[in-house]
Coordinates of C-alpha atoms in Angstrom, one line a residue:
M1 CA -31.3 59.7 21.1
K2 CA -28.9 63.4 20.0
P3 CA -28.5 64.1 16.5
I4 CA -24.6 63.6 15.5
N5 CA -23.1 66.8 15.0
F6 CA -20.9 67.2 11.9
D7 CA -18.2 69.4 10.6
K8 CA -19.8 69.5 6.8
N9 CA -16.3 70.6 5.1
M10 CA -14.6 67.6 7.3
V11 CA -17.1 65.1 5.8
L12 CA -16.8 66.6 2.3
A13 CA -12.9 66.5 2.2
S14 CA -13.3 62.8 3.5
M15 CA -15.4 61.8 0.5
A16 CA -13.7 64.0 -1.8
H17 CA -10.3 61.9 -0.9
D18 CA -12.5 58.6 -1.1
I19 CA -13.8 59.4 -4.6
K20 CA -10.0 60.6 -5.8
N21 CA -8.4 56.7 -4.6
S22 CA -11.6 55.4 -6.6
L23 CA -10.4 57.5 -10.0
A24 CA -6.6 56.3 -9.3
L25 CA -7.9 52.7 -9.4
I26 CA -10.1 53.4 -12.5
S27 CA -7.5 55.3 -14.2
A28 CA -5.1 52.6 -13.7
E29 CA -7.7 50.0 -15.1
L30 CA -8.8 51.9 -17.9
N31 CA -4.5 52.4 -18.9
T32 CA -4.6 48.1 -19.0
V33 CA -7.3 47.9 -20.9
I34 CA -6.2 50.2 -23.4
E35 CA -2.7 48.8 -23.5
S36 CA -4.5 45.2 -24.2
L37 CA -6.6 47.1 -27.2
P38 CA -5.6 45.5 -30.7
D39 CA -4.3 48.7 -33.1
N40 CA -7.3 48.5 -35.7
S41 CA -9.1 48.8 -32.5
G42 CA -10.3 52.8 -34.1
D43 CA -13.4 54.2 -32.1
T44 CA -13.2 51.9 -29.1
S45 CA -9.3 53.0 -28.4
K46 CA -10.3 57.0 -29.0
N47 CA -13.1 56.9 -26.8
L48 CA -11.1 55.1 -23.7
K49 CA -8.2 57.5 -24.0
R50 CA -10.9 60.3 -23.9
I51 CA -12.6 59.0 -20.9
Q52 CA -9.0 58.5 -18.8
L53 CA -8.2 61.9 -19.8
E54 CA -11.5 62.9 -18.0
T55 CA -10.7 61.0 -15.6
N56 CA -7.2 62.3 -15.0
R57 CA -9.1 65.4 -14.6
I58 CA -11.7 64.9 -12.2
N59 CA -8.8 63.6 -10.3
S60 CA -7.0 66.9 -10.2
T61 CA -10.2 68.8 -9.4
L62 CA -10.4 66.8 -6.0
I63 CA -7.3 67.5 -5.5
N64 CA -7.9 70.9 -5.9
L65 CA -10.8 70.8 -3.3
L66 CA -9.0 69.0 -0.6
G67 CA -6.3 71.5 -0.9
I68 CA -9.0 74.2 -0.5
Y69 CA -10.0 72.5 2.3
K70 CA -6.9 72.7 3.8
A71 CA -6.0 76.0 3.0
S72 CA -9.5 77.2 4.5
H73 CA -8.8 75.3 7.8
E74 CA -4.8 76.4 7.6
R75 CA -3.3 73.3 7.3
L76 CA -1.9 73.8 3.7
L77 CA 1.6 75.1 4.3
V78 CA 4.7 75.8 2.0
A79 CA 7.7 73.8 2.2
P80 CA 10.4 74.7 -0.1
D81 CA 13.0 72.2 -1.0
E82 CA 16.0 72.7 -3.3
V83 CA 14.3 71.0 -6.8
L84 CA 16.6 69.8 -9.5
L85 CA 14.4 70.9 -12.6
I86 CA 15.4 68.4 -15.0
D87 CA 14.0 66.0 -12.5
F88 CA 10.9 67.8 -11.5
V89 CA 10.2 68.4 -15.3
D90 CA 10.5 64.8 -16.3
D91 CA 8.4 63.4 -14.0
I92 CA 5.5 65.5 -15.0
V93 CA 6.4 64.7 -18.7
N94 CA 6.2 61.2 -17.8
H95 CA 3.1 61.5 -16.3
F96 CA 1.0 62.8 -19.5
K97 CA 3.5 61.0 -22.1
T98 CA 1.1 57.7 -22.6
T99 CA -2.0 59.8 -22.4
A100 CA -0.3 61.9 -25.2
E101 CA 0.8 59.7 -27.3
N102 CA -2.7 57.8 -26.6
L103 CA -4.6 60.9 -28.0
G104 CA -2.1 61.9 -30.7
I105 CA -0.7 65.3 -29.4
Q106 CA 2.8 66.0 -29.5
L107 CA 4.5 66.6 -26.0
S108 CA 7.6 68.4 -25.9
V109 CA 10.0 70.0 -23.3
D110 CA 12.5 73.2 -23.2
L111 CA 14.4 73.1 -20.3
Q112 CA 17.2 76.5 -20.2
D113 CA 19.6 74.4 -18.2
P114 CA 19.9 70.9 -17.3
D115 CA 21.5 71.9 -14.2
L116 CA 19.1 74.5 -12.9
T117 CA 17.7 74.5 -9.6
W118 CA 15.3 76.4 -7.6
F119 CA 13.3 76.3 -4.1
F120 CA 9.6 75.8 -4.4
D121 CA 7.3 73.5 -2.3
P122 CA 7.5 70.3 -5.0
I123 CA 4.7 68.6 -4.0
L124 CA 2.3 71.9 -4.2
I125 CA 4.0 72.8 -7.3
E126 CA 3.7 69.7 -9.0
N127 CA 0.5 69.2 -8.3
L128 CA -0.5 72.6 -10.0
V129 CA 1.6 72.3 -13.2
K130 CA 0.0 68.9 -13.7
N131 CA -3.3 70.3 -13.2
L132 CA -2.7 73.0 -15.8
M133 CA -1.3 70.3 -18.0
S134 CA -3.9 68.3 -17.9
N135 CA -6.3 71.3 -18.6
A136 CA -3.9 72.4 -21.5
L137 CA -4.0 68.5 -22.6
R138 CA -7.8 68.3 -23.0
Y139 CA -7.9 71.8 -25.4
T140 CA -5.1 71.0 -27.5
A141 CA -5.3 70.2 -30.9
S142 CA -2.0 68.3 -31.8
L143 CA 0.9 69.9 -29.8
L144 CA 1.7 70.8 -25.8
R145 CA 4.7 72.3 -25.1
I146 CA 6.8 73.2 -21.8
T147 CA 9.5 75.3 -21.2
V148 CA 11.2 76.2 -18.1
Y149 CA 13.8 79.0 -17.8
V150 CA 15.1 82.1 -15.3
E151 CA 14.5 85.4 -16.2
D152 CA 14.6 88.5 -13.5
E153 CA 15.0 86.3 -10.8
L154 CA 12.1 84.4 -11.9
L155 CA 11.5 80.8 -12.5
Y156 CA 9.2 80.5 -15.5
F157 CA 6.9 77.4 -16.5
K158 CA 5.3 78.2 -19.6
I159 CA 2.5 75.8 -20.9
L160 CA 2.1 76.2 -24.8
D161 CA -0.9 74.4 -26.8
D162 CA -2.1 74.7 -30.4
G163 CA -5.9 74.6 -29.5
H164 CA -8.3 77.4 -29.4
G165 CA -7.2 79.2 -27.2
F166 CA -9.1 81.0 -23.8
P167 CA -12.3 82.4 -24.1
E168 CA -12.4 86.4 -23.8
A169 CA -13.6 86.0 -20.3
M170 CA -11.3 83.4 -19.2
L171 CA -8.7 85.8 -19.5
N172 CA -9.8 87.5 -16.5
C173 CA -10.2 84.9 -14.3
L174 CA -7.3 86.0 -11.9
S175 CA -8.9 89.3 -11.4
E176 CA -10.8 90.4 -8.0
T177 CA -13.8 90.9 -10.3
Y178 CA -13.9 87.6 -11.9
E179 CA -13.4 85.9 -7.9
T180 CA -16.2 87.9 -7.3
E181 CA -18.1 86.2 -10.2
F182 CA -17.1 82.8 -9.5
K183 CA -18.8 83.2 -6.0
N184 CA -22.1 83.6 -7.9
G185 CA -21.9 80.8 -9.8
S186 CA -18.8 81.0 -12.3
T187 CA -16.3 78.5 -13.7
G188 CA -12.5 78.7 -12.8
L189 CA -12.2 77.1 -9.6
G190 CA -8.7 75.3 -10.6
L191 CA -7.3 78.1 -11.5
L192 CA -8.0 80.3 -8.8
F193 CA -6.8 77.6 -6.4
A194 CA -3.7 77.1 -8.5
N195 CA -2.9 80.9 -8.3
Q196 CA -3.2 80.9 -4.6
I197 CA -0.7 78.4 -4.2
A198 CA 1.4 80.2 -6.6
E199 CA 0.9 83.4 -4.8
M200 CA 1.8 81.7 -1.1
H201 CA 5.4 80.9 -3.1
K202 CA 7.5 84.0 -1.9
N203 CA 10.8 85.6 -1.6
K204 CA 11.3 88.7 0.0
D205 CA 9.1 91.4 -2.1
K206 CA 8.4 89.2 -5.0
S207 CA 5.2 86.8 -5.2
G208 CA 4.6 84.0 -7.5
S209 CA 1.8 84.4 -10.0
I210 CA -0.3 82.6 -13.3
V211 CA -0.7 84.9 -16.1
L212 CA -2.9 83.6 -18.9
S213 CA -3.0 84.6 -22.4
N214 CA -4.0 83.7 -26.5
R215 CA -1.3 83.3 -28.9
V216 CA -1.2 85.5 -31.7
D217 CA -0.8 82.3 -34.2
G218 CA -2.8 80.6 -32.3
G219 CA -3.2 78.6 -28.9
A220 CA -3.5 79.4 -25.2
E221 CA -0.3 80.2 -23.0
I222 CA 0.0 79.8 -19.4
V223 CA 2.8 81.0 -17.1
L224 CA 3.7 80.2 -13.4
K225 CA 6.2 82.6 -12.2
L226 CA 7.8 81.7 -8.8
P227 CA 10.3 83.9 -7.0

């Protein structure tokens, strides 16, 4: 009998897609259980909320893997559309609102102009921002703030938290040097892919980018810039 020839990347992408769907179901069931718990459930409620957060993070990682597969097969295309930022940001905040409340984290938004619109791929950028927010939510202590504004013909999404900040090595994770280290086993897959998505957004001589930094008064800051 002739051996079956598999495209390994396609098989892995298919598996990632199936796992992603299963995780979405688990997350929904967890939410049902959490909402049914009495107010005095204490550690049980806290632990389930943490499990739900980690489940959502794994789901985001799988979305990144599927995106990388599409990019490597030249199937990941940017489809810019005019986006009303107030609706776009509200959808993202509502996605994390319950989780933030369950974890006792204050989630706030500062939008420069409620009528602000911008051209970008709403699906790609929504997944990107959700991934950044998910990571920030995991490491923050008590607050998470997203600020959206325009400066020097660039749209800024600034995400602030009051956690311990980025380790020094992570601050360089988007450099070419770190990309080489990543291939040898370092972490940073999500940020590298997010930066790739940002760079795919171009306008004239400008490209999108992501910048990581630590705040002077404590916590981390992630800035997404789109031309």
